[in-house]
Amino acid sequence: VSSLSSGAELDLLLDIGSIERTIRDPFRLLRFGPDLERRFESDMAESRCRSMRQLNLIGLGIYHLTLIGDYQVFYDVFYLKLFVHFVVCTPIFILVHTVLSRKPPVWLREGLEAVALIILSAMVVMVFAASNSPYRDISHLALALITLFAVLTQRMRFWYVVGFCLAVLAMNVIGS
């Protein structure tokens, strides 16, 4: 320990010790210890918020582009689809974008993202239920794409993604 020349090296050793304790403890429920969690947040919070904001804008753009195909699939309730896109989902994602620009705490950042995507999924199920189109079953693919966006693109934290996936599964089962 006497060969340590700076506080940064000592911090590194403490972080490594914290990581090793986390790996050895199988009952942590896939969470870091409080010290490691604080360090991770202090290092990553700003870039995480920036990344989420950018990906949300891209996702919202792609979501609105799906209206082109939705016009053919949901021709009987297309007015409802337009309402959902522009009056419900877009304002929610503007709100999320605004909150993320203020670098909120992790529970708010991840929770708000999960809730926004749950609402988006609920809107897909609602349009599915309202439509009599013979092609409406394709909306199940939309739920799969929203789930992939949450898990692979946004990389929400594990327990938030578990809650999101369970909510989408429940909506899919109940709405079908």
Short mmCIF file of C-alpha atoms in Angstrom, two decimals:
data_model
loop_
_atom_site.label_atom_id
_atom_site.label_comp_id
_atom_site.label_asym_id
_atom_site.label_seq_id
_atom_site.Cartn_x
_atom_site.Cartn_y
_atom_site.Cartn_z
CA VAL A 1 0.00 0.00 0.00
CA SER A 2 2.95 2.33 0.60
CA SER A 3 3.74 2.25 -3.13
CA LEU A 4 0.52 4.12 -3.88
CA SER A 5 1.44 7.57 -5.11
CA SER A 6 -1.92 9.26 -5.33
CA GLY A 7 -5.43 9.28 -4.00
CA ALA A 8 -6.66 8.22 -7.45
CA GLU A 9 -4.78 4.91 -7.15
CA LEU A 10 -6.30 4.35 -3.71
CA ASP A 11 -9.77 5.08 -5.14
CA LEU A 12 -9.07 2.55 -7.88
CA LEU A 13 -8.13 -0.13 -5.34
CA LEU A 14 -11.28 0.61 -3.34
CA ASP A 15 -13.37 0.36 -6.52
CA ILE A 16 -11.74 -2.96 -7.44
CA GLY A 17 -12.43 -4.27 -3.92
CA SER A 18 -16.05 -3.14 -4.20
CA ILE A 19 -16.41 -4.84 -7.58
CA GLU A 20 -14.95 -8.07 -6.22
CA ARG A 21 -17.34 -8.02 -3.22
CA THR A 22 -20.27 -7.48 -5.59
CA ILE A 23 -19.23 -10.44 -7.74
CA ARG A 24 -18.78 -12.73 -4.71
CA ASP A 25 -22.20 -11.87 -3.23
CA PRO A 26 -24.84 -13.74 -5.29
CA PHE A 27 -27.74 -12.19 -3.35
CA ARG A 28 -27.23 -8.61 -4.46
CA LEU A 29 -30.17 -8.83 -6.85
CA LEU A 30 -28.03 -7.59 -9.74
CA ARG A 31 -27.16 -4.28 -8.08
CA PHE A 32 -23.88 -2.63 -7.25
CA GLY A 33 -23.01 -1.65 -3.72
CA PRO A 34 -23.80 1.95 -2.72
CA ASP A 35 -20.19 3.18 -3.09
CA LEU A 36 -19.78 1.69 -6.53
CA GLU A 37 -23.23 2.88 -7.57
CA ARG A 38 -22.40 6.47 -6.53
CA ARG A 39 -19.12 6.31 -8.43
CA PHE A 40 -20.80 4.90 -11.53
CA GLU A 41 -23.48 7.61 -11.44
CA SER A 42 -20.96 10.41 -10.95
CA ASP A 43 -18.94 9.11 -13.91
CA MET A 44 -21.80 8.23 -16.26
CA ALA A 45 -24.94 10.25 -15.44
CA GLU A 46 -24.31 13.11 -17.85
CA SER A 47 -23.39 10.93 -20.81
CA ARG A 48 -26.26 8.56 -20.02
CA CYS A 49 -28.78 11.43 -20.10
CA ARG A 50 -27.31 12.77 -23.34
CA SER A 51 -27.40 9.32 -24.95
CA MET A 52 -30.99 8.71 -23.83
CA ARG A 53 -32.09 12.08 -25.19
CA GLN A 54 -30.49 11.43 -28.58
CA LEU A 55 -31.89 7.92 -28.84
CA ASN A 56 -35.36 9.10 -27.80
CA LEU A 57 -35.37 11.67 -30.61
CA ILE A 58 -34.32 9.04 -33.13
CA GLY A 59 -36.90 6.61 -31.73
CA LEU A 60 -39.65 9.25 -31.87
CA GLY A 61 -38.78 9.98 -35.50
CA ILE A 62 -38.96 6.30 -36.40
CA TYR A 63 -42.19 5.97 -34.41
CA HIS A 64 -43.78 8.74 -36.48
CA LEU A 65 -42.53 7.18 -39.72
CA THR A 66 -44.54 4.07 -38.87
CA LEU A 67 -47.67 6.13 -39.58
CA ILE A 68 -47.04 5.46 -43.27
CA GLY A 69 -47.61 1.72 -42.84
CA ASP A 70 -50.21 2.23 -40.11
CA TYR A 71 -52.42 4.04 -42.61
CA GLN A 72 -52.76 0.78 -44.54
CA VAL A 73 -53.05 -1.50 -41.50
CA PHE A 74 -55.28 0.61 -39.25
CA TYR A 75 -57.33 2.37 -41.92
CA ASP A 76 -60.48 2.02 -39.81
CA VAL A 77 -59.04 3.84 -36.77
CA PHE A 78 -56.34 5.94 -38.38
CA TYR A 79 -57.74 9.11 -36.78
CA LEU A 80 -57.17 7.45 -33.39
CA LYS A 81 -53.64 6.51 -34.43
CA LEU A 82 -52.90 10.14 -35.36
CA PHE A 83 -54.31 11.33 -32.03
CA VAL A 84 -52.17 8.84 -30.11
CA HIS A 85 -49.02 9.79 -32.00
CA PHE A 86 -49.29 13.55 -31.83
CA VAL A 87 -51.44 14.31 -28.77
CA VAL A 88 -50.40 11.55 -26.36
CA CYS A 89 -46.97 10.12 -27.20
CA THR A 90 -45.13 13.14 -28.61
CA PRO A 91 -45.84 15.37 -25.56
CA ILE A 92 -44.76 12.54 -23.24
CA PHE A 93 -41.46 12.19 -25.05
CA ILE A 94 -40.96 15.98 -25.05
CA LEU A 95 -41.46 15.85 -21.28
CA VAL A 96 -38.95 12.99 -20.95
CA HIS A 97 -36.50 14.89 -23.17
CA THR A 98 -36.84 17.99 -21.00
CA VAL A 99 -36.39 16.09 -17.74
CA LEU A 100 -33.33 14.26 -19.11
CA SER A 101 -31.75 17.60 -20.02
CA ARG A 102 -31.67 18.44 -16.30
CA LYS A 103 -29.65 15.31 -15.37
CA PRO A 104 -32.17 13.79 -12.95
CA PRO A 105 -31.33 11.11 -10.36
CA VAL A 106 -31.14 7.55 -11.64
CA TRP A 107 -34.54 6.48 -10.29
CA LEU A 108 -36.27 9.34 -12.13
CA ARG A 109 -34.24 8.96 -15.32
CA GLU A 110 -34.76 5.23 -15.70
CA GLY A 111 -38.28 5.22 -14.23
CA LEU A 112 -39.51 7.98 -16.51
CA GLU A 113 -38.09 6.20 -19.54
CA ALA A 114 -39.81 2.97 -18.50
CA VAL A 115 -43.15 4.69 -17.85
CA ALA A 116 -43.01 6.54 -21.19
CA LEU A 117 -42.39 3.29 -23.05
CA ILE A 118 -45.15 1.55 -21.09
CA ILE A 119 -47.57 4.31 -22.12
CA LEU A 120 -46.41 3.98 -25.72
CA SER A 121 -47.03 0.22 -25.54
CA ALA A 122 -50.46 0.80 -24.00
CA MET A 123 -51.34 3.07 -26.91
CA VAL A 124 -50.37 0.32 -29.37
CA VAL A 125 -52.61 -2.15 -27.52
CA MET A 126 -55.46 0.39 -27.38
CA VAL A 127 -55.35 0.96 -31.15
CA PHE A 128 -55.18 -2.81 -31.67
CA ALA A 129 -58.30 -3.28 -29.53
CA ALA A 130 -60.18 -0.48 -31.29
CA SER A 131 -59.42 -1.70 -34.80
CA ASN A 132 -61.41 -4.21 -36.82
CA SER A 133 -58.76 -4.43 -39.53
CA PRO A 134 -57.85 -7.97 -40.57
CA TYR A 135 -54.19 -6.87 -40.42
CA ARG A 136 -54.28 -5.57 -36.86
CA ASP A 137 -52.28 -8.52 -35.48
CA ILE A 138 -49.18 -6.85 -36.85
CA SER A 139 -49.29 -4.53 -33.83
CA HIS A 140 -47.77 -7.36 -31.78
CA LEU A 141 -44.62 -6.72 -33.78
CA ALA A 142 -44.76 -3.08 -32.71
CA LEU A 143 -44.70 -4.21 -29.07
CA ALA A 144 -41.68 -6.37 -29.83
CA LEU A 145 -39.92 -3.39 -31.43
CA ILE A 146 -40.71 -1.14 -28.47
CA THR A 147 -39.32 -3.81 -26.14
CA LEU A 148 -36.16 -4.13 -28.23
CA PHE A 149 -35.78 -0.35 -28.12
CA ALA A 150 -36.00 -0.39 -24.30
CA VAL A 151 -33.67 -3.34 -23.81
CA LEU A 152 -31.08 -3.05 -26.56
CA THR A 153 -31.07 0.59 -27.62
CA GLN A 154 -31.84 2.47 -24.41
CA ARG A 155 -30.22 -0.22 -22.22
CA MET A 156 -32.46 0.56 -19.27
CA ARG A 157 -31.26 -0.80 -15.95
CA PHE A 158 -32.21 -4.36 -15.21
CA TRP A 159 -35.04 -3.94 -12.69
CA TYR A 160 -36.63 -1.12 -14.69
CA VAL A 161 -36.54 -3.27 -17.81
CA VAL A 162 -38.03 -6.21 -15.89
CA GLY A 163 -40.95 -4.01 -14.79
CA PHE A 164 -41.36 -2.65 -18.30
CA CYS A 165 -41.33 -6.13 -19.88
CA LEU A 166 -43.85 -7.48 -17.36
CA ALA A 167 -46.15 -4.53 -18.05
CA VAL A 168 -45.90 -5.08 -21.82
CA LEU A 169 -46.52 -8.80 -21.39
CA ALA A 170 -49.60 -8.13 -19.26
CA MET A 171 -50.94 -5.61 -21.80
CA ASN A 172 -50.31 -8.04 -24.63
CA VAL A 173 -52.15 -10.85 -22.87
CA ILE A 174 -55.06 -8.70 -21.68
CA GLY A 175 -55.37 -6.70 -24.91
CA SER A 176 -55.33 -9.70 -27.23
#
